Coordinates of C-alpha atoms in Angstrom, one line a residue:
M1 CA -12.2 -37.5 76.4
N2 CA -9.5 -40.2 75.9
E3 CA -6.2 -39.8 74.0
V4 CA -7.5 -41.3 70.7
Q5 CA -10.4 -38.9 70.8
F6 CA -8.1 -36.0 71.5
Y7 CA -5.9 -36.8 68.5
A8 CA -8.9 -37.3 66.3
L9 CA -10.2 -33.8 67.1
L10 CA -6.7 -32.2 66.8
P11 CA -7.2 -30.9 63.2
F12 CA -10.4 -29.1 64.3
T13 CA -8.8 -27.8 67.4
L14 CA -6.1 -26.3 65.2
L15 CA -8.7 -24.7 63.0
A16 CA -10.3 -23.1 66.1
A17 CA -6.8 -22.0 67.3
A18 CA -6.0 -20.3 64.0
S19 CA -8.6 -17.6 64.7
I20 CA -7.3 -17.1 68.2
I21 CA -3.7 -16.8 67.0
V22 CA -4.8 -14.2 64.4
I23 CA -6.5 -12.2 67.1
L24 CA -3.3 -12.2 69.1
L25 CA -1.2 -11.2 66.1
I26 CA -3.5 -8.2 65.6
A27 CA -3.2 -7.3 69.2
F28 CA 0.6 -7.2 68.9
K29 CA 0.2 -5.1 65.7
Q30 CA 1.7 -7.6 63.3
S31 CA 1.5 -6.9 59.6
H32 CA -0.9 -8.3 57.0
T33 CA 2.0 -10.4 55.6
V34 CA 2.8 -12.0 59.0
I35 CA -0.9 -12.8 59.5
Q36 CA -1.3 -14.3 56.1
I37 CA 1.8 -16.5 56.4
T38 CA 0.8 -17.7 59.8
G39 CA -2.7 -18.6 58.5
F40 CA -1.1 -20.5 55.6
V41 CA 1.1 -22.4 58.0
M42 CA -1.9 -23.2 60.3
M43 CA -3.9 -24.6 57.4
C44 CA -0.9 -26.8 56.4
L45 CA -0.7 -28.1 59.9
V46 CA -4.4 -29.0 59.8
I47 CA -3.9 -31.0 56.7
F48 CA -0.8 -32.7 58.2
T49 CA -2.6 -33.6 61.4
M50 CA -5.6 -35.0 59.5
W51 CA -3.2 -37.2 57.5
Y52 CA -1.3 -38.1 60.7
V53 CA -4.4 -39.3 62.6
R54 CA -6.0 -41.2 59.6
D55 CA -4.9 -44.6 61.1
L56 CA -6.8 -43.9 64.3
L57 CA -10.1 -43.4 62.4
P58 CA -13.0 -43.9 62.8
V59 CA -13.4 -42.2 66.2
K60 CA -16.7 -41.5 67.7
L61 CA -17.2 -38.6 70.2
D62 CA -20.8 -39.3 71.2
P63 CA -23.2 -37.9 70.8
L64 CA -22.1 -34.9 68.7
F65 CA -19.2 -35.9 66.5
I66 CA -17.7 -38.7 64.4
V67 CA -14.3 -38.4 62.8
D68 CA -14.0 -40.9 60.0
G69 CA -12.7 -41.2 56.5
F70 CA -15.8 -39.4 55.2
A71 CA -15.1 -36.4 57.4
A72 CA -11.3 -36.6 56.6
L73 CA -12.1 -36.3 52.8
F74 CA -14.5 -33.4 53.1
T75 CA -12.4 -31.6 55.7
G76 CA -9.3 -32.0 53.6
L77 CA -11.1 -30.6 50.6
I78 CA -12.3 -27.6 52.7
V79 CA -8.8 -26.8 54.0
L80 CA -7.1 -27.2 50.7
S81 CA -9.7 -24.8 49.2
V82 CA -9.0 -22.3 52.0
L83 CA -5.3 -22.5 51.3
A84 CA -6.0 -21.3 47.7
I85 CA -8.5 -18.7 48.9
G86 CA -6.0 -17.3 51.5
L87 CA -3.4 -16.9 48.8
L88 CA -5.9 -15.0 46.6
S89 CA -7.0 -12.9 49.6
Y90 CA -3.6 -11.5 50.2
I91 CA -3.3 -9.8 46.8
Y92 CA -6.9 -8.8 46.7
F93 CA -7.0 -7.1 50.1
E94 CA -3.5 -5.8 50.3
E95 CA -4.3 -3.5 47.4
R96 CA -7.4 -2.0 49.1
E97 CA -7.8 0.7 51.7
E98 CA -9.6 -1.4 54.2
N99 CA -7.6 -3.1 57.0
P100 CA -7.6 -6.8 55.9
K101 CA -6.3 -8.3 59.2
E102 CA -9.7 -9.1 60.7
Y103 CA -10.7 -10.8 57.5
Y104 CA -8.6 -13.8 58.4
I105 CA -10.4 -14.2 61.8
L106 CA -13.7 -14.4 59.9
L107 CA -12.2 -16.7 57.2
F108 CA -10.9 -19.2 59.7
L109 CA -14.1 -19.2 61.9
S110 CA -16.2 -19.9 58.8
T111 CA -13.8 -22.6 57.8
L112 CA -14.2 -24.1 61.3
G113 CA -18.0 -24.0 61.0
S114 CA -17.8 -25.8 57.6
A115 CA -15.4 -28.4 59.0
I116 CA -17.7 -29.1 62.0
L117 CA -20.5 -29.9 59.6
T118 CA -18.4 -32.7 58.1
I119 CA -18.1 -34.5 61.5
S120 CA -21.6 -33.8 62.8
Q121 CA -23.9 -36.7 63.6
H122 CA -26.3 -34.8 65.8
F123 CA -28.7 -31.9 65.2
I124 CA -27.0 -29.8 67.9
S125 CA -23.5 -30.0 66.3
F126 CA -25.2 -29.6 62.9
F127 CA -26.8 -26.3 63.9
I128 CA -23.7 -25.0 65.7
G129 CA -21.5 -25.7 62.7
L130 CA -24.0 -24.1 60.4
E131 CA -24.3 -20.9 62.5
I132 CA -20.6 -20.5 62.9
L133 CA -20.3 -20.7 59.2
S134 CA -23.2 -18.4 58.5
V135 CA -22.5 -15.6 61.0
S136 CA -18.9 -15.3 59.8
L137 CA -20.2 -15.1 56.2
Y138 CA -22.4 -12.2 57.0
A139 CA -19.3 -10.1 57.8
L140 CA -17.2 -11.5 55.0
I141 CA -19.7 -10.7 52.3
A142 CA -20.0 -7.1 53.5
Y143 CA -16.3 -6.7 54.3
L144 CA -15.6 -4.1 51.6
R145 CA -18.5 -2.0 52.9
N146 CA -17.9 0.9 50.5
R147 CA -17.7 -1.1 47.3
N148 CA -19.5 -3.5 45.0
N149 CA -22.9 -3.3 46.7
A150 CA -21.3 -5.2 49.6
I151 CA -23.8 -3.9 52.3
E152 CA -26.8 -4.9 50.2
A153 CA -25.3 -8.3 49.5
G154 CA -24.5 -8.8 53.2
M155 CA -28.0 -7.8 54.3
K156 CA -29.7 -10.0 51.8
Y157 CA -27.7 -13.0 53.0
L158 CA -28.3 -12.0 56.6
V159 CA -32.1 -11.8 56.3
L160 CA -32.5 -15.0 54.2
A161 CA -30.0 -17.0 56.3
A162 CA -31.8 -16.1 59.5
L163 CA -35.1 -17.2 57.9
S164 CA -33.6 -20.5 56.7
S165 CA -32.2 -21.1 60.3
A166 CA -35.7 -20.7 61.6
F167 CA -36.9 -23.3 59.1
L168 CA -34.1 -25.6 60.1
L169 CA -34.8 -25.4 63.8
F170 CA -38.5 -25.9 63.3
G171 CA -37.8 -29.0 61.2
M172 CA -35.4 -30.4 63.8
A173 CA -38.0 -29.8 66.5
L174 CA -40.6 -31.7 64.6
I175 CA -38.3 -34.6 64.0
Y176 CA -37.3 -34.6 67.6
M177 CA -41.0 -34.6 68.6
E178 CA -41.6 -37.6 66.4
T179 CA -38.4 -39.7 67.1
G180 CA -37.4 -38.5 70.6
S181 CA -33.8 -38.0 69.5
M182 CA -31.5 -35.7 67.6
Y183 CA -28.8 -38.3 67.1
F184 CA -28.7 -39.4 63.5
S185 CA -28.4 -43.1 64.3
N186 CA -31.2 -43.1 66.8
I187 CA -33.4 -41.4 64.3
A188 CA -32.5 -44.1 61.8
H189 CA -33.4 -46.8 64.4
H190 CA -36.7 -45.2 65.1
L191 CA -37.6 -45.1 61.4
A192 CA -36.6 -48.7 61.1
T193 CA -39.0 -49.8 63.8
Q194 CA -41.9 -47.3 63.4
P195 CA -43.9 -46.2 60.4
T196 CA -43.2 -42.8 59.0
S197 CA -45.6 -40.1 60.2
G198 CA -46.7 -36.8 58.7
L199 CA -44.8 -35.0 61.4
F200 CA -41.5 -36.5 60.4
I201 CA -42.1 -35.8 56.7
T202 CA -43.0 -32.2 57.5
G203 CA -39.8 -31.8 59.6
I204 CA -37.7 -33.2 56.7
G205 CA -39.5 -30.8 54.3
L206 CA -38.6 -27.8 56.5
M207 CA -35.0 -28.9 56.8
V208 CA -34.8 -29.2 53.0
V209 CA -35.9 -25.6 52.7
A210 CA -33.0 -24.5 55.0
I211 CA -30.4 -26.7 53.3
G212 CA -31.7 -25.7 49.9
F213 CA -31.0 -22.1 50.8
K214 CA -27.4 -22.8 51.9
L215 CA -26.7 -24.8 48.7
A216 CA -28.6 -22.2 46.6
L217 CA -30.9 -24.8 45.1
V218 CA -34.0 -23.7 43.1
P219 CA -36.4 -22.2 44.3
F220 CA -34.2 -21.1 47.3
H221 CA -31.5 -19.5 45.1
L222 CA -32.7 -15.9 44.8
W223 CA -29.9 -14.6 47.0
A224 CA -27.0 -16.2 45.1
A225 CA -26.3 -13.9 42.1
D226 CA -26.5 -10.6 44.2
V227 CA -24.3 -12.0 46.9
Y228 CA -21.8 -13.4 44.5
Q229 CA -21.6 -10.0 42.7
G230 CA -21.5 -7.9 45.9
A231 CA -19.0 -10.0 47.9
P232 CA -15.2 -9.6 47.4
A233 CA -13.9 -12.1 44.8
P234 CA -12.1 -14.4 47.3
V235 CA -15.2 -14.5 49.5
T236 CA -17.3 -15.4 46.5
A237 CA -14.9 -18.3 45.9
F238 CA -15.3 -19.3 49.5
I239 CA -19.1 -19.3 49.3
A240 CA -19.1 -21.3 46.0
T241 CA -16.7 -24.0 47.4
V242 CA -16.1 -24.2 51.2
S243 CA -19.6 -23.4 52.5
K244 CA -21.3 -25.7 50.0
I245 CA -18.8 -28.6 50.7
G246 CA -19.6 -28.5 54.4
V247 CA -23.4 -28.3 54.0
F248 CA -23.5 -31.0 51.4
A249 CA -21.3 -33.2 53.6
V250 CA -23.8 -33.1 56.5
L251 CA -26.7 -33.6 54.1
L252 CA -25.0 -36.6 52.7
R253 CA -24.2 -38.0 56.1
F254 CA -27.7 -37.5 57.4
G255 CA -29.3 -39.0 54.2
L256 CA -27.1 -42.1 54.5
A257 CA -27.7 -42.5 58.2
V258 CA -31.5 -42.4 58.0
S259 CA -31.7 -43.9 54.5
L260 CA -33.5 -40.8 53.4
Q261 CA -33.4 -41.8 49.7
T262 CA -35.4 -44.9 50.4
F263 CA -38.5 -42.9 51.2
S264 CA -40.4 -42.4 47.9
L265 CA -41.7 -39.0 48.8
A266 CA -38.3 -37.7 49.9
Q267 CA -36.7 -39.0 46.7
L268 CA -39.4 -37.4 44.6
I269 CA -38.9 -34.0 46.3
F270 CA -35.1 -34.2 45.7
I271 CA -35.6 -35.3 42.0
V272 CA -37.9 -32.3 41.4
I273 CA -35.4 -29.9 43.1
A274 CA -32.5 -31.4 41.1
V275 CA -34.3 -31.1 37.8
I276 CA -35.6 -27.5 38.2
T277 CA -32.2 -26.5 39.6
M278 CA -30.3 -27.8 36.6
I279 CA -32.7 -26.2 34.2
S280 CA -33.1 -22.9 35.9
G281 CA -29.4 -22.5 36.7
N282 CA -28.3 -23.0 33.1
I283 CA -31.1 -20.8 31.7
L284 CA -30.3 -17.9 34.0
A285 CA -26.6 -18.2 33.4
L286 CA -27.3 -17.8 29.7
L287 CA -28.6 -14.3 30.2
Q288 CA -25.7 -12.9 32.1
N289 CA -23.1 -10.3 31.0
N290 CA -21.4 -10.3 34.4
I291 CA -19.0 -13.1 35.0
K292 CA -19.6 -13.3 38.8
R293 CA -23.3 -13.6 38.2
L294 CA -22.7 -16.1 35.4
L295 CA -20.6 -18.3 37.8
A296 CA -23.3 -17.9 40.5
Y297 CA -26.0 -19.4 38.3
S298 CA -23.5 -21.9 37.0
S299 CA -22.8 -23.1 40.5
I300 CA -26.6 -23.4 41.1
A301 CA -26.7 -25.8 38.1
H302 CA -23.7 -27.7 39.3
L303 CA -25.3 -28.3 42.7
G304 CA -28.3 -29.7 40.8
Y305 CA -25.9 -32.1 39.1
L306 CA -24.5 -33.0 42.5
L307 CA -27.9 -33.9 43.8
V308 CA -28.0 -36.6 41.1
A309 CA -25.1 -38.3 43.0
F310 CA -27.0 -37.8 46.3
L311 CA -30.1 -39.5 45.1
P312 CA -28.8 -43.1 44.9
G313 CA -27.9 -43.1 48.6
N314 CA -25.2 -45.7 48.2
E315 CA -21.4 -45.9 48.1
A316 CA -21.2 -45.3 44.3
G317 CA -23.1 -42.1 44.8
V318 CA -20.9 -40.9 47.6
E319 CA -17.7 -41.6 45.6
A320 CA -19.2 -39.7 42.6
A321 CA -20.2 -36.8 44.8
V322 CA -16.8 -36.5 46.4
F323 CA -15.0 -36.6 43.1
Y324 CA -17.4 -34.1 41.6
L325 CA -16.9 -31.7 44.5
L326 CA -13.1 -32.1 44.1
A327 CA -13.3 -31.2 40.4
Y328 CA -15.8 -28.4 40.9
S329 CA -13.8 -26.8 43.7
I330 CA -10.6 -26.8 41.7
T331 CA -12.4 -25.3 38.7
I332 CA -14.2 -22.6 40.7
L333 CA -11.0 -21.6 42.5
A334 CA -9.1 -21.3 39.2
A335 CA -11.9 -19.1 37.7
F336 CA -12.2 -16.8 40.7
G337 CA -8.4 -16.7 41.0
V338 CA -8.3 -15.1 37.5
I339 CA -11.0 -12.6 38.5
T340 CA -9.1 -11.7 41.7
L341 CA -5.8 -11.1 39.8
L342 CA -7.5 -8.9 37.2
S343 CA -9.4 -6.8 39.7
N344 CA -8.2 -3.4 40.8
R345 CA -8.7 -1.1 43.9
Q346 CA -11.9 0.3 42.7
R347 CA -13.9 -2.7 41.4
D348 CA -13.8 -6.3 40.5
A349 CA -13.1 -7.5 37.0
E350 CA -16.6 -8.8 36.5
D351 CA -18.0 -7.3 33.3
L352 CA -17.6 -9.8 30.4
E353 CA -16.5 -7.0 28.1
F354 CA -13.3 -6.6 30.1
Y355 CA -12.3 -10.1 29.1
R356 CA -12.6 -9.4 25.4
G357 CA -9.2 -10.2 23.9
L358 CA -7.7 -11.2 27.2
F359 CA -5.6 -13.9 25.6
W360 CA -3.6 -11.2 23.6
R361 CA -3.0 -9.2 26.8
N362 CA -2.5 -11.9 29.4
P363 CA -2.3 -15.4 27.8
V364 CA -1.6 -17.2 31.1
M365 CA -4.8 -15.9 32.8
A366 CA -6.8 -16.4 29.6
T367 CA -5.6 -20.0 29.4
V368 CA -6.4 -20.7 33.1
L369 CA -9.9 -19.3 32.7
A370 CA -10.5 -21.1 29.5
F371 CA -9.6 -24.5 31.0
A372 CA -11.8 -23.7 34.0
L373 CA -14.7 -22.9 31.8
L374 CA -14.1 -26.1 29.7
S375 CA -14.1 -28.1 32.9
L376 CA -17.4 -26.5 34.1
A377 CA -18.9 -27.4 30.7
G378 CA -17.8 -31.0 31.1
I379 CA -15.5 -31.1 28.1
P380 CA -13.4 -34.4 27.8
L381 CA -9.9 -34.4 29.1
T382 CA -10.9 -32.1 32.0
A383 CA -11.8 -33.0 35.6
G384 CA -15.4 -31.7 35.0
F385 CA -16.0 -34.4 32.4
I386 CA -14.9 -37.2 34.6
G387 CA -17.0 -35.8 37.5
K388 CA -20.1 -35.7 35.4
F389 CA -19.4 -39.2 34.0
Y390 CA -19.3 -40.6 37.5
V391 CA -22.4 -38.7 38.6
L392 CA -24.2 -40.1 35.5
A393 CA -23.0 -43.6 36.2
S394 CA -24.3 -43.5 39.8
G395 CA -27.7 -42.2 38.5
V396 CA -27.9 -44.8 35.7
Q397 CA -27.2 -47.7 38.2
Q398 CA -30.3 -46.7 40.2
T399 CA -32.4 -46.0 37.0
L400 CA -32.9 -42.4 37.9
W401 CA -33.7 -41.6 34.3
L402 CA -35.4 -38.2 34.7
P403 CA -32.5 -36.4 36.5
V404 CA -29.9 -38.3 34.4
I405 CA -31.5 -37.2 31.1
T406 CA -31.9 -33.6 32.5
L407 CA -28.3 -33.6 33.4
V408 CA -27.2 -34.5 29.9
L409 CA -29.5 -32.1 28.1
T410 CA -28.7 -29.1 30.4
S411 CA -25.0 -29.8 30.2
V412 CA -25.2 -29.6 26.4
F413 CA -27.3 -26.4 26.7
G414 CA -25.0 -24.9 29.4
A415 CA -21.9 -25.4 27.2
F416 CA -23.1 -22.6 25.1
Y417 CA -22.5 -19.8 27.6
Y418 CA -19.2 -21.3 28.7
L419 CA -18.0 -21.3 25.1
R420 CA -19.4 -17.8 24.6
V421 CA -17.0 -16.5 27.3
I422 CA -14.1 -18.5 25.8
S423 CA -14.8 -16.9 22.5
I424 CA -14.6 -13.5 24.1
L425 CA -11.2 -14.3 25.6
F426 CA -9.8 -14.8 22.1
A427 CA -11.6 -11.9 20.4
E428 CA -9.5 -9.2 18.7
S429 CA -10.6 -5.9 20.3
A430 CA -9.5 -5.3 23.9
P431 CA -9.9 -2.4 26.3
A432 CA -7.2 -1.1 28.5
L433 CA -6.1 -3.2 31.5
M434 CA -7.8 -2.4 34.7
N435 CA -5.3 -3.7 37.2
E436 CA -2.0 -2.2 38.3
N437 CA 0.6 -4.4 40.0
R438 CA 1.3 -2.6 43.3
L439 CA 2.9 -5.4 45.3
H440 CA 6.2 -7.2 45.2
P441 CA 6.4 -9.5 42.1
F442 CA 6.9 -12.5 44.4
F443 CA 3.2 -12.4 45.4
Y444 CA 2.0 -12.3 41.8
Y445 CA 4.3 -15.1 40.7
S446 CA 3.3 -17.3 43.6
T447 CA -0.4 -16.7 42.8
Y448 CA 0.2 -17.4 39.1
T449 CA 2.0 -20.6 40.1
A450 CA -1.0 -21.6 42.2
L451 CA -3.4 -21.0 39.4
I452 CA -1.3 -22.9 36.9
T453 CA -1.1 -25.8 39.4
L454 CA -4.9 -25.8 39.6
T455 CA -5.1 -25.9 35.9
L456 CA -2.7 -28.8 35.7
L457 CA -4.8 -30.6 38.3
L458 CA -7.9 -30.0 36.1
I459 CA -6.2 -31.6 33.2
G460 CA -4.5 -34.4 35.2
L461 CA -7.7 -35.5 36.9
G462 CA -9.4 -35.4 33.5
V463 CA -6.7 -37.6 31.8
Y464 CA -5.8 -39.9 34.7
P465 CA -8.4 -39.8 37.5
R466 CA -7.6 -43.2 39.0
I467 CA -5.3 -42.0 41.8
A468 CA -7.9 -39.6 43.1
I469 CA -10.7 -42.2 42.8
D470 CA -8.7 -44.9 44.6
S471 CA -7.8 -42.5 47.4
I472 CA -11.5 -41.5 47.8
K473 CA -12.5 -45.2 48.0
A474 CA -9.8 -45.9 50.5
F475 CA -10.9 -43.1 52.8
L476 CA -14.6 -44.0 52.5
L477 CA -13.8 -47.5 53.8
I478 CA -12.7 -45.9 57.1
R479 CA -16.2 -45.7 58.5

């Protein structure tokens, strides 16, 4: 490894070091506050180093990794999301009986796994990153083992994730058998010089099953609602954002490397999955009276929307996908931030009836949640609207009429259940508050400030998205 390669890997080395530092802090019996602040500083250092090394990119570390502008964008989005999740985690876990210190080891390890996926250009690094992410998530989901059906949720994710890993490995083996390589570019070279065989198509199909599970695409989505409901609120936010960003990043890189979208059968499969995911996600969300389950099915629908940006297989699609992930992540973090702050020691604030009349009891939280829901619905002057607009534009450019029309119709249909929740926020009757502030007011004020900042970002990106779009284009040129 030369000096340039060392610097390029520095952000990921710091991510790996964060877990080790937390282990040492626990060994020296440091407090939860010290561990949380140290983790926050480490994540800030990761962002700083990624920005510092941007002029060195792209850097290849053959055969496993490539650190380029694409990786920098997705890794930055992952780490920024973890910063917000870490802030929410402090309040959430400090008020509970369980010792929360080990939680941060798992959180940073799963973040590392997701970040590795963004720089993977080989099946081995792909699988290693995915397993680091998944194994950490098993424990994170069941962390509050005595509450919220956590053990059930963790076991469901464990069994289904193990099954999906088997599909992934079998698919990789078939592709390796056909192409003789696990290196994305070598696979692409083989496909350019040799006709596509049934073995390769079968391998891709098996990999789609595994990736479909990780992204909770229909019909591989059955775990999502139960896991979202059973996991702690900050972990649910992590699953909805960080884990999906990493998996979608490696799917996008692999698809672009082998020109997957140019194969008519592969494109047909992804179109069908996108359409049924958008339809099913919105229909199932319509039936929910639990806000965590509603957001689970909502996220399924939004991953269907994201597939519309994946289908073109060009730069316009990549730009639309990155911006959509940015808008989606900010929105989901804001929504789960409200759920976290309103939860108490016994249970999460997940029943919709609890939110009845929230505006009259806590106008700040109600406003944040309302804007988050408006963004998820794609209402103009929010980041969600601009994200959907760019996704639609990328689909229209490639004349992908079926998924584009489905996106429009399901977005209109889906707006109903978002507006239903907003109407509940402003209703008159209101039950007693569930949560009691047990910590120093500083921690609540800082979290409130973070949620207000996320809300302002939602509005800012909806009113003036040009800065974000120009930055995305600039980083994508570093390839």
